[in-house]
PDB file of C-alpha atoms in Angstrom:
ATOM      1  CA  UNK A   1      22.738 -54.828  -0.531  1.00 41.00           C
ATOM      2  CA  UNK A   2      24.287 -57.662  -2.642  1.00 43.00           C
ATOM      3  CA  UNK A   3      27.793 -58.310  -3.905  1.00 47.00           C
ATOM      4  CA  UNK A   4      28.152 -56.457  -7.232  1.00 46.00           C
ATOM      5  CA  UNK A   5      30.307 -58.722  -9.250  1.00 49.00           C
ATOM      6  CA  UNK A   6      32.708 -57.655 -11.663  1.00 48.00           C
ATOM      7  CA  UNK A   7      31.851 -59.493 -15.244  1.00 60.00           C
ATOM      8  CA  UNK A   8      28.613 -57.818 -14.986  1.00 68.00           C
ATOM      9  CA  UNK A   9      29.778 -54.568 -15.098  1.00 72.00           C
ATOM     10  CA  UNK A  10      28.356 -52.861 -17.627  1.00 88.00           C
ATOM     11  CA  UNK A  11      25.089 -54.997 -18.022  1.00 95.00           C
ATOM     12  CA  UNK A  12      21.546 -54.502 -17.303  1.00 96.00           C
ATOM     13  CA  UNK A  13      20.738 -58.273 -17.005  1.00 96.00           C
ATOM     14  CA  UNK A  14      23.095 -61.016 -16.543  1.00 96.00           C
ATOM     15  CA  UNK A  15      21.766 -64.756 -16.951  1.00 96.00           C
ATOM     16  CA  UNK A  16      24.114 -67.852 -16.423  1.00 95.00           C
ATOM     17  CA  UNK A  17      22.899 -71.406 -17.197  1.00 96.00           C
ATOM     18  CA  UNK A  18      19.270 -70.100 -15.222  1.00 96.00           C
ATOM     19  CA  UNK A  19      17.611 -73.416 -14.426  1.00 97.00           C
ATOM     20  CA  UNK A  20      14.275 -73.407 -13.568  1.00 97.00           C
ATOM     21  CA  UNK A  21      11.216 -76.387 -12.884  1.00 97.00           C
ATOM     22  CA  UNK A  22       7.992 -76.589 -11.434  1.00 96.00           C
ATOM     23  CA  UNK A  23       7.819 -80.648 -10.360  1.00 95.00           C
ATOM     24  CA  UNK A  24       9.439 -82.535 -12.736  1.00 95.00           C
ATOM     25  CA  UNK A  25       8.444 -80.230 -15.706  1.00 95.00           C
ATOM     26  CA  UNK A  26      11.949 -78.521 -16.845  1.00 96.00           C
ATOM     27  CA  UNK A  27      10.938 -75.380 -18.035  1.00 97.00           C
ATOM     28  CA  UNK A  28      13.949 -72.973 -18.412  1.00 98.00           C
ATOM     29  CA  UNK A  29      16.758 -75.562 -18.932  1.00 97.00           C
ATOM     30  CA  UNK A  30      20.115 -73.082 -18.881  1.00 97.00           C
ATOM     31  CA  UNK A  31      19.412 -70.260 -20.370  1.00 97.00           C
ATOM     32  CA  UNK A  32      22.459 -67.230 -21.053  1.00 97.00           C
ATOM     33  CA  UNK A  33      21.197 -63.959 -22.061  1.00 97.00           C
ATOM     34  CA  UNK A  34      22.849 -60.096 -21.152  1.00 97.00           C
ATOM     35  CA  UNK A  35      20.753 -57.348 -21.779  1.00 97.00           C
ATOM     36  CA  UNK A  36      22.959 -53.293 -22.215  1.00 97.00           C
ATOM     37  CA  UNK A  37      21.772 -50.255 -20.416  1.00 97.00           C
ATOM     38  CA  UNK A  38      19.300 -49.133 -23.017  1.00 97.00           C
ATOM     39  CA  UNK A  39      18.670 -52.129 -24.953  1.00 97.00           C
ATOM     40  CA  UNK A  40      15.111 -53.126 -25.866  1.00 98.00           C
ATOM     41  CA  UNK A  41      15.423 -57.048 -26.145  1.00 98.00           C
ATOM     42  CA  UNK A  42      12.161 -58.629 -27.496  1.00 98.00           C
ATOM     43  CA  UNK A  43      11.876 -62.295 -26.864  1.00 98.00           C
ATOM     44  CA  UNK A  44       9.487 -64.751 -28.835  1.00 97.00           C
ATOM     45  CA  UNK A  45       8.335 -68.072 -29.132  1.00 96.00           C
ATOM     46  CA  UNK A  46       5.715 -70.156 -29.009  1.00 95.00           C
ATOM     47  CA  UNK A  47       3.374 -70.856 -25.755  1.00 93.00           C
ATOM     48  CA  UNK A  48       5.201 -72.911 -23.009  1.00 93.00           C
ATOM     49  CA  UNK A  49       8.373 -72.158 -23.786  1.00 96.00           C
ATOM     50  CA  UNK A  50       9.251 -70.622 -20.993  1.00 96.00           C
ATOM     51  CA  UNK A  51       9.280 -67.020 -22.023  1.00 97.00           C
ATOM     52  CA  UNK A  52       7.484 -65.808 -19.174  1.00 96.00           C
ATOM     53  CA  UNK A  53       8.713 -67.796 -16.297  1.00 97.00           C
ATOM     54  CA  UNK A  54      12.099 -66.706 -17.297  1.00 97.00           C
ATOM     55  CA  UNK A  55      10.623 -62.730 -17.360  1.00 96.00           C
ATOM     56  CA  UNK A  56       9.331 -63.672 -13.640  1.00 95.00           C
ATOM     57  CA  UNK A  57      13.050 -65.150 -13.021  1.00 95.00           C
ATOM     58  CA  UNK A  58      14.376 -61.792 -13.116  1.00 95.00           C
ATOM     59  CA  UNK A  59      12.383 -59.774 -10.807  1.00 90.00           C
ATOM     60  CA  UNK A  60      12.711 -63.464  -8.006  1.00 89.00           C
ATOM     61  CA  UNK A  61       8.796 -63.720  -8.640  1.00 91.00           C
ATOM     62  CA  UNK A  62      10.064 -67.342  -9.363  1.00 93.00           C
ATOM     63  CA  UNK A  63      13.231 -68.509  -7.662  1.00 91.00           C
ATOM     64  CA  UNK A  64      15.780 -69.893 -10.226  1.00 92.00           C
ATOM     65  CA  UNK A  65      16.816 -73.642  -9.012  1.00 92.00           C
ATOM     66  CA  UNK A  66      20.486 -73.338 -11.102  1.00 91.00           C
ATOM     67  CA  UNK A  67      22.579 -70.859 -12.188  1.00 92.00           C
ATOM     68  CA  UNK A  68      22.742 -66.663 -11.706  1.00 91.00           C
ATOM     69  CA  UNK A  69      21.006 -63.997 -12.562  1.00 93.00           C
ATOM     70  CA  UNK A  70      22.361 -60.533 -12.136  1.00 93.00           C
ATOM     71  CA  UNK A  71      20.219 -57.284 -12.280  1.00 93.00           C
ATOM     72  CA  UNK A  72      22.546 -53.717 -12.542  1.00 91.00           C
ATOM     73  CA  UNK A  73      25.269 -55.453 -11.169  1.00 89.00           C
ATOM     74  CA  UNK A  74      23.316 -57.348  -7.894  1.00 87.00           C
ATOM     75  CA  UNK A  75      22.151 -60.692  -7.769  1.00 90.00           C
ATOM     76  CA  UNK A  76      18.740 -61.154  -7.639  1.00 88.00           C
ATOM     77  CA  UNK A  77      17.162 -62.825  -4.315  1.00 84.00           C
ATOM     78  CA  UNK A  78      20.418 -63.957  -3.342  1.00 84.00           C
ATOM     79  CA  UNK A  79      23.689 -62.631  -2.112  1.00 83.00           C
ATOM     80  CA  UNK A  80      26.852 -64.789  -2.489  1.00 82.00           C
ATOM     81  CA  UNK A  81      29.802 -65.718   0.057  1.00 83.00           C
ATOM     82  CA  UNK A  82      32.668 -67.563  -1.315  1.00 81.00           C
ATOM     83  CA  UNK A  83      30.955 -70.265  -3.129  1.00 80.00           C
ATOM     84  CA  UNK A  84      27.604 -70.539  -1.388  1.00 81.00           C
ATOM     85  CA  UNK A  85      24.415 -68.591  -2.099  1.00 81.00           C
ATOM     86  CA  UNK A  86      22.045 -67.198   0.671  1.00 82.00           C
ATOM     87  CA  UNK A  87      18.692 -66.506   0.037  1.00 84.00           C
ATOM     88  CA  UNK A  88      18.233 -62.856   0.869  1.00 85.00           C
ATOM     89  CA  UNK A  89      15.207 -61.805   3.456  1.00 86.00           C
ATOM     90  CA  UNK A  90      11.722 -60.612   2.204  1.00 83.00           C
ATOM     91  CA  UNK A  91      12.619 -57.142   2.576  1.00 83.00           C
ATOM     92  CA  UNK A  92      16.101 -56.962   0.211  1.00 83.00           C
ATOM     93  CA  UNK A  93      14.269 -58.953  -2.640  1.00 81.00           C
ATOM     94  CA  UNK A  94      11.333 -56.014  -1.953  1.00 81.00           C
ATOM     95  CA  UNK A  95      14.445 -53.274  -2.049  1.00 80.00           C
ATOM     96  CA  UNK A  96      15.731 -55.320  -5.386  1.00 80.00           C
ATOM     97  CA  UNK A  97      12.392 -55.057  -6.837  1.00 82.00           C
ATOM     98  CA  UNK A  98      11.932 -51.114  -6.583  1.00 84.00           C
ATOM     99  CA  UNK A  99      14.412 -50.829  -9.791  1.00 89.00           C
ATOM    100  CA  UNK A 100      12.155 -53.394 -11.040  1.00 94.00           C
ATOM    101  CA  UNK A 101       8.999 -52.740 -13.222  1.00 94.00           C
ATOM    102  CA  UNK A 102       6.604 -55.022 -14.430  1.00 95.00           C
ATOM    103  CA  UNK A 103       3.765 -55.263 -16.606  1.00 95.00           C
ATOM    104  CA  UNK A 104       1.775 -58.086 -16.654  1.00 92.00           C
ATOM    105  CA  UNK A 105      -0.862 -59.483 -19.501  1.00 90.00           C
ATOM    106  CA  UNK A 106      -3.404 -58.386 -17.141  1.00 88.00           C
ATOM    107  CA  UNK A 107      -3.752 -54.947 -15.610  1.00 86.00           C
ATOM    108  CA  UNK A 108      -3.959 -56.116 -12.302  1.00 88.00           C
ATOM    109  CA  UNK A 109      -5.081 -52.540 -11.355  1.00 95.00           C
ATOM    110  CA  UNK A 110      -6.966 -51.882  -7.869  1.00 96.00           C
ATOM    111  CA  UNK A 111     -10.504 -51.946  -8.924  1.00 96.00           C
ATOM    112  CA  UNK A 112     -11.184 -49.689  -6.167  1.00 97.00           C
ATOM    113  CA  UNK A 113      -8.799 -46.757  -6.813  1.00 97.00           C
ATOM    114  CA  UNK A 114      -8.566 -44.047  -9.566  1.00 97.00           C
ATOM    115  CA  UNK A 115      -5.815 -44.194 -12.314  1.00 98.00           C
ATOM    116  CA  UNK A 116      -4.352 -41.713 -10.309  1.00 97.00           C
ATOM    117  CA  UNK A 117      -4.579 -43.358  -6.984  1.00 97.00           C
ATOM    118  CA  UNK A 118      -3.296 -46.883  -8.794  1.00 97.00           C
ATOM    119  CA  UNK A 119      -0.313 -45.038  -9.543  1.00 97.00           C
ATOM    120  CA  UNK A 120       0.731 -43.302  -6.509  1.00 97.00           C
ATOM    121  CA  UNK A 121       0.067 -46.455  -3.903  1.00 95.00           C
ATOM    122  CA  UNK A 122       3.074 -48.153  -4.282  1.00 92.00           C
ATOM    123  CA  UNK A 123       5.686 -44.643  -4.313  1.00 94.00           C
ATOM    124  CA  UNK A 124       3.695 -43.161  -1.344  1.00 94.00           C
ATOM    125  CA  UNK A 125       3.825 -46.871   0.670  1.00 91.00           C
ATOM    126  CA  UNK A 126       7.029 -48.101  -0.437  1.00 88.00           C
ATOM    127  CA  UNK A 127       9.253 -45.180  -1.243  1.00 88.00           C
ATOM    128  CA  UNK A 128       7.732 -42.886   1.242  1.00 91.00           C
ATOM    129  CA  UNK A 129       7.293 -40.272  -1.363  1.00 92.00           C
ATOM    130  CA  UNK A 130       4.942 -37.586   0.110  1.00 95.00           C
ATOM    131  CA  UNK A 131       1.255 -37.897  -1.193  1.00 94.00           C
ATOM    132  CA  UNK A 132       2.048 -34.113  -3.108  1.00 95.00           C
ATOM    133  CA  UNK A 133       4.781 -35.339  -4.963  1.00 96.00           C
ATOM    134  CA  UNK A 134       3.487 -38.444  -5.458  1.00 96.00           C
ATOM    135  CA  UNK A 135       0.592 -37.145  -7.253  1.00 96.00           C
ATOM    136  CA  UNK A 136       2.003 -34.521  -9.007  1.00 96.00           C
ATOM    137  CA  UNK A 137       4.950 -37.270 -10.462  1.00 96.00           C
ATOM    138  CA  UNK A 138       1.239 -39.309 -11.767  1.00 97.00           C
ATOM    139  CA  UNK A 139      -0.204 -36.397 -13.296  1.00 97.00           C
ATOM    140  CA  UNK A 140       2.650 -36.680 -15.459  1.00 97.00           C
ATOM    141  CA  UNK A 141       3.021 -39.898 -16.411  1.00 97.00           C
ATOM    142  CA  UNK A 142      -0.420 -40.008 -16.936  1.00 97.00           C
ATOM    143  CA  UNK A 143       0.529 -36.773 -19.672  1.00 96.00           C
ATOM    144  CA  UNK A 144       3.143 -39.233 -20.860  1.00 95.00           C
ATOM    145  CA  UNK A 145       1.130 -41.988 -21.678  1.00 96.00           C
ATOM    146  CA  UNK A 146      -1.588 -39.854 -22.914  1.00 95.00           C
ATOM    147  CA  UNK A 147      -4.163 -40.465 -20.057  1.00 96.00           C
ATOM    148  CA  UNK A 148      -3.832 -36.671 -18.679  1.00 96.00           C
ATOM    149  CA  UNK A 149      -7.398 -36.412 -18.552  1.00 96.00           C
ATOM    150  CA  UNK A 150      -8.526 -39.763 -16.886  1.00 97.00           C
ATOM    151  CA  UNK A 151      -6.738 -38.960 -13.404  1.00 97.00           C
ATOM    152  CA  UNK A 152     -10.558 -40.042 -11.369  1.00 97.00           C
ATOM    153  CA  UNK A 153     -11.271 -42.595 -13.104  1.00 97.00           C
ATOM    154  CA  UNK A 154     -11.846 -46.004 -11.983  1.00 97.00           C
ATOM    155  CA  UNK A 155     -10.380 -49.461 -13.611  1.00 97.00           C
ATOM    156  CA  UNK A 156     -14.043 -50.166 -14.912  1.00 96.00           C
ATOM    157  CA  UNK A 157     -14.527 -46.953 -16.519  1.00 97.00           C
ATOM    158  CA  UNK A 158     -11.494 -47.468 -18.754  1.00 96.00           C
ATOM    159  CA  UNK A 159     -10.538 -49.698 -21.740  1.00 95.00           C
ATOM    160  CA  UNK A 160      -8.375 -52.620 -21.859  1.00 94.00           C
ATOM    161  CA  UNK A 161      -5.394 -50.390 -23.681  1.00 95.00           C
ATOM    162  CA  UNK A 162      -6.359 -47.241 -21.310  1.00 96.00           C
ATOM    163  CA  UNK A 163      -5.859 -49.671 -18.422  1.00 96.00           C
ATOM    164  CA  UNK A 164      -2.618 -50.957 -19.489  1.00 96.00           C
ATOM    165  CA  UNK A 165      -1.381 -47.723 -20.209  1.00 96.00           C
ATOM    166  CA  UNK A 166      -1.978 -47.110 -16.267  1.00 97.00           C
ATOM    167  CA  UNK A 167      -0.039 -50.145 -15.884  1.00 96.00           C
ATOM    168  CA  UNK A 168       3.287 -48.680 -17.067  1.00 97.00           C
ATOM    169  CA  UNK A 169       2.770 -45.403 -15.325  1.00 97.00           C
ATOM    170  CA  UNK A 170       2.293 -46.619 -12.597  1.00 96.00           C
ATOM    171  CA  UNK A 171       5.488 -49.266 -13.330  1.00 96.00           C
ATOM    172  CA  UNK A 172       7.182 -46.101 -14.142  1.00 96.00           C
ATOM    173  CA  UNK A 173       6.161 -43.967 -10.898  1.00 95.00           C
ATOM    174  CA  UNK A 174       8.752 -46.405  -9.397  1.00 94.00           C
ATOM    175  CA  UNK A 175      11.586 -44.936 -11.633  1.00 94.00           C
ATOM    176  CA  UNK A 176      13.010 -48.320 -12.341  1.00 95.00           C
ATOM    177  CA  UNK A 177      16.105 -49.051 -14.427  1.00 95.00           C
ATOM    178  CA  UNK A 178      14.649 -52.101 -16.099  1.00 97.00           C
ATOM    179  CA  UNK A 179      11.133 -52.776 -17.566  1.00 97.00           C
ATOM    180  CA  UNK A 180       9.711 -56.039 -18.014  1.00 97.00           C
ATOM    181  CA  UNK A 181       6.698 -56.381 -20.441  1.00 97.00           C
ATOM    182  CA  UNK A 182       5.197 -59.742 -20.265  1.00 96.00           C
ATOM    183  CA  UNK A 183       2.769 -59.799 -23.508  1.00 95.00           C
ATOM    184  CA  UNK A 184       1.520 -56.288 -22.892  1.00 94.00           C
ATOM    185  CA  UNK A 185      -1.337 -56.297 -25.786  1.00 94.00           C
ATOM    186  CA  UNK A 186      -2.094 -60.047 -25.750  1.00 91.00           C
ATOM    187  CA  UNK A 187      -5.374 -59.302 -23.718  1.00 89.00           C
ATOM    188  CA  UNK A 188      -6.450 -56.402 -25.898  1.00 91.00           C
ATOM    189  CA  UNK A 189      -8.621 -55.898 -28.418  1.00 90.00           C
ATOM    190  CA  UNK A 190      -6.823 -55.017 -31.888  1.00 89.00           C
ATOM    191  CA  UNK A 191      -7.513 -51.590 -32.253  1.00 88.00           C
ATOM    192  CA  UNK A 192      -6.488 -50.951 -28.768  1.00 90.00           C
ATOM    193  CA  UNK A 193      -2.773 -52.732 -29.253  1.00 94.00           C
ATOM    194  CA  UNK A 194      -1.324 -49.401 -31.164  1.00 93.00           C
ATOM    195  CA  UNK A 195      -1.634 -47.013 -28.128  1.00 94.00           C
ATOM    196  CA  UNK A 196      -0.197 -48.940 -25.809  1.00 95.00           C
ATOM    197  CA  UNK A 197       2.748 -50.458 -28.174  1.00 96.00           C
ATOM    198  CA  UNK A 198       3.285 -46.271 -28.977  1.00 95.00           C
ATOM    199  CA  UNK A 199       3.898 -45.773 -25.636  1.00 96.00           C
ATOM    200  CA  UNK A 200       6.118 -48.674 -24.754  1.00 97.00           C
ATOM    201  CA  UNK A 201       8.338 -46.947 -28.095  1.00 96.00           C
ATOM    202  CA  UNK A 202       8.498 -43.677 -26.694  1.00 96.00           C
ATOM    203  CA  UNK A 203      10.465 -45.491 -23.972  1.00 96.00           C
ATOM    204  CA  UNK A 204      12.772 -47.211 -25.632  1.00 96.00           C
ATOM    205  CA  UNK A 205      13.274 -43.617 -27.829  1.00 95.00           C
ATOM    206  CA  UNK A 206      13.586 -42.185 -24.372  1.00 95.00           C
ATOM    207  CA  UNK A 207      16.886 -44.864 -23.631  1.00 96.00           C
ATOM    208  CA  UNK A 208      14.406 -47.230 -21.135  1.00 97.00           C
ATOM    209  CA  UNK A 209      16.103 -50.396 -20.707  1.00 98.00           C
ATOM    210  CA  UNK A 210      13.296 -53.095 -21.307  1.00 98.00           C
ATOM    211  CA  UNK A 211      13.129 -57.023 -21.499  1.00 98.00           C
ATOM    212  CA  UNK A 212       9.580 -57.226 -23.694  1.00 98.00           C
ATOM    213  CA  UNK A 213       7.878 -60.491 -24.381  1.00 97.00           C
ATOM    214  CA  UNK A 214       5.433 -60.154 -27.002  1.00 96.00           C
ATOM    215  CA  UNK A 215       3.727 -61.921 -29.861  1.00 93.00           C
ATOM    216  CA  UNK A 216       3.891 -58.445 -31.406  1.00 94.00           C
ATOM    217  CA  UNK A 217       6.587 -58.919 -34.541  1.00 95.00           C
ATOM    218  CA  UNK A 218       5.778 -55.439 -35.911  1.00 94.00           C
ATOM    219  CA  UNK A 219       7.019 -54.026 -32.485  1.00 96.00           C
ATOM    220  CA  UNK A 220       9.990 -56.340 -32.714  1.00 96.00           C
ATOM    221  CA  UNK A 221      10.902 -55.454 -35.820  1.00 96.00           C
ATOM    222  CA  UNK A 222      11.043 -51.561 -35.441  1.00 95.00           C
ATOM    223  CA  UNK A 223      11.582 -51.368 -31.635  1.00 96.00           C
ATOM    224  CA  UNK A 224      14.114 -53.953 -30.839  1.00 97.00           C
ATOM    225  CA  UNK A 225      17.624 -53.718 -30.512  1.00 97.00           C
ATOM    226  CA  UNK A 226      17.834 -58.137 -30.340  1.00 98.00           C
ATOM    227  CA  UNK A 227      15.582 -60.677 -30.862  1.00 98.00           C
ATOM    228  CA  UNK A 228      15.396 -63.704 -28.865  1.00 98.00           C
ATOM    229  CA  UNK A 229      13.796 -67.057 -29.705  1.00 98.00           C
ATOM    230  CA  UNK A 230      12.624 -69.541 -26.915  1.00 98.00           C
ATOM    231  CA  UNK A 231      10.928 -73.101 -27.591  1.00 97.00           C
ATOM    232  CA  UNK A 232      11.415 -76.063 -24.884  1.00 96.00           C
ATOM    233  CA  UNK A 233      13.009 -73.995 -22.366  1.00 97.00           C
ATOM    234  CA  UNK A 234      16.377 -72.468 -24.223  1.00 97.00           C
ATOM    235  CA  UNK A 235      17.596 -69.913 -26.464  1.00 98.00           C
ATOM    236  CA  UNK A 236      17.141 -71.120 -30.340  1.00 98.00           C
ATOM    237  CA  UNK A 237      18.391 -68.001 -32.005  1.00 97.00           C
ATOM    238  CA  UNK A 238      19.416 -64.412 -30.700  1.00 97.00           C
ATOM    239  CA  UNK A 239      20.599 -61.570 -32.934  1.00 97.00           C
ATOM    240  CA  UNK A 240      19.619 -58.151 -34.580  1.00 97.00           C
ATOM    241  CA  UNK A 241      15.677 -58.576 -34.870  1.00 97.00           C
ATOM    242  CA  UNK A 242      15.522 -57.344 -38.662  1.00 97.00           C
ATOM    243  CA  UNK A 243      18.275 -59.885 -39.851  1.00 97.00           C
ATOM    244  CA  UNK A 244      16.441 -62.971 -37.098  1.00 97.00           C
ATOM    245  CA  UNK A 245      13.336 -61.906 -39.029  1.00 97.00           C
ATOM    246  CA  UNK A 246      14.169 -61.448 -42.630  1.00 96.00           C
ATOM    247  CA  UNK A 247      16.599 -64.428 -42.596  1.00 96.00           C
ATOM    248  CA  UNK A 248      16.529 -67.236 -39.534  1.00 97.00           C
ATOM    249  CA  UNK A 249      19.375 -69.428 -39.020  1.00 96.00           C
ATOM    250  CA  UNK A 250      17.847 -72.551 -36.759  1.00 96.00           C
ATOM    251  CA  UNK A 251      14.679 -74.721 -38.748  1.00 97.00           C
ATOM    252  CA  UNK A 252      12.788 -73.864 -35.667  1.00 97.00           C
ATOM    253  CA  UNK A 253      12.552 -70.108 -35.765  1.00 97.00           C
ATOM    254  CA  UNK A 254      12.320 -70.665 -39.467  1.00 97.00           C
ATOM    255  CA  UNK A 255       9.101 -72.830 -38.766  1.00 96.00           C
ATOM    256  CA  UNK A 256       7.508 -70.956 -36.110  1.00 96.00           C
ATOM    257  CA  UNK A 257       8.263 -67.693 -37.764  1.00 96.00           C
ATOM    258  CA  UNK A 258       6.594 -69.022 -41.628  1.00 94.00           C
ATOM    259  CA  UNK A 259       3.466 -69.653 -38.728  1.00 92.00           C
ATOM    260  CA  UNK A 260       2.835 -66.131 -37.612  1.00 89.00           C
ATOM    261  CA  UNK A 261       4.421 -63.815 -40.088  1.00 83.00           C
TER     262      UNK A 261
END
């Protein structure tokens, strides 16, 4: 599909100097991350900062305008000859994006289908899974993220957290290799955050690679494998997410983390 190049062997996700504006607004200015099979990396930082649009970066939601980004060894959106990129068709960045899940703030769930339809649309359409295995894949993950008895029910019938929790099944009914979270419980209600956050650690327990952004430090703390902070459209600080917390290196993190912890 696209070259696999050699230095990322190895690596989930592979960012190079990733550039990335919308007009004259520089929001990701060169940012170099890797992320290991089976690492949970939690970024933070403050609104702005690019956190998200760099999330959206690795899935080509947003095209980069510098740099590479490499997902299990293939570049994303664009496959290289010598030393010139082409932009790959609709349809490859669409076959790159099946290893790809996503969950966004919102549920974006089809109003009109049940959990268990929302979850078997995109394997039955896009993977051509039969409609029996389909469904009988979603009964599980619905078991799995503790929604076994809420198959028939509609978006509207559910809670924010039930809701979101039918967002990563039906992420998951895709069987990606890499899970993006893009502030998971940032639309929820408090007492609905737990549920969901317990399922996203039963991944990472289960070896899910996943790229998380999240205001949730608890879930950093405990769940993370590395901690990345973002302001102004770079990396700050990276490390181990119980040393970044307990003892931050760069004044920034130190201020924005004496502002939320």
């Amino acid at each position: 599909m696209t070259d696999t190049v050699p230095e990322t062997d190895g690596l989930m996700v592979k960012a190079e100097k990733v550039h990335k504006s919308f007009g004259r607004v520089e929001v990701l200015k060169g940012i170099d991350l890797e992320v290991k099979p089976g690492e949970v990396m939690c970024v933070i930082g403050p609104s702005g900062s690019g956190k998200s649009t760099f999330l959206r970066c690795i899935n080509h939601l947003e095209k980069i305008d510098a740099g590479r980004l490499w997902v299990n060894g293939h570049l994303v959106g664009y496959r290289q000859k010598g030393d010139k990129l082409y932009e790959l068709r609709d349809k490859e960045v669409s076959a790159q994006r099946r290893e790809i899940g996503m969950v966004f703030q919102r549920f974006n769930l089809f109003p009109h289908m049940t959990a268990l339809e929302n979850i078997i649309e995109a394997p039955v359409r896009v993977k051509r899974q039969s409609k029996a295995q389909a469904r009988e894949r979603a009964g599980a993950l619905l078991e799995q993220v503790g929604l076994g008895d809420k198959a028939r029910s509609y978006p509207a019938q559910l809670s924010g957290g039930q809701q979101q929790r039918v967002a990563i099944a039906r992420a998951l009914a895709m069987e990606p290799a890499l899970m993006l979270f893009d502030e998971p419980t940032s639309a929820l209600d408090p007492e609905l955050v737990g549920d969901v956050l317990a399922v996203m650690k039963q991944l990472a327990l289960d070896g899910m690679t996943m790229v998380v952004v999240t205001h949730e430090i608890g879930f950093a703390r405990e769940v993370g494998d590395s901690l990345v902070f973002m302001d102004d459209g770079i990396v700050v600080e990276k490390g181990n997410p119980r040393e970044v917390l307990a003892n931050p290196q760069h004044p920034r993190t130190q201020d924005f983390l004496s502002k939320v912890l």
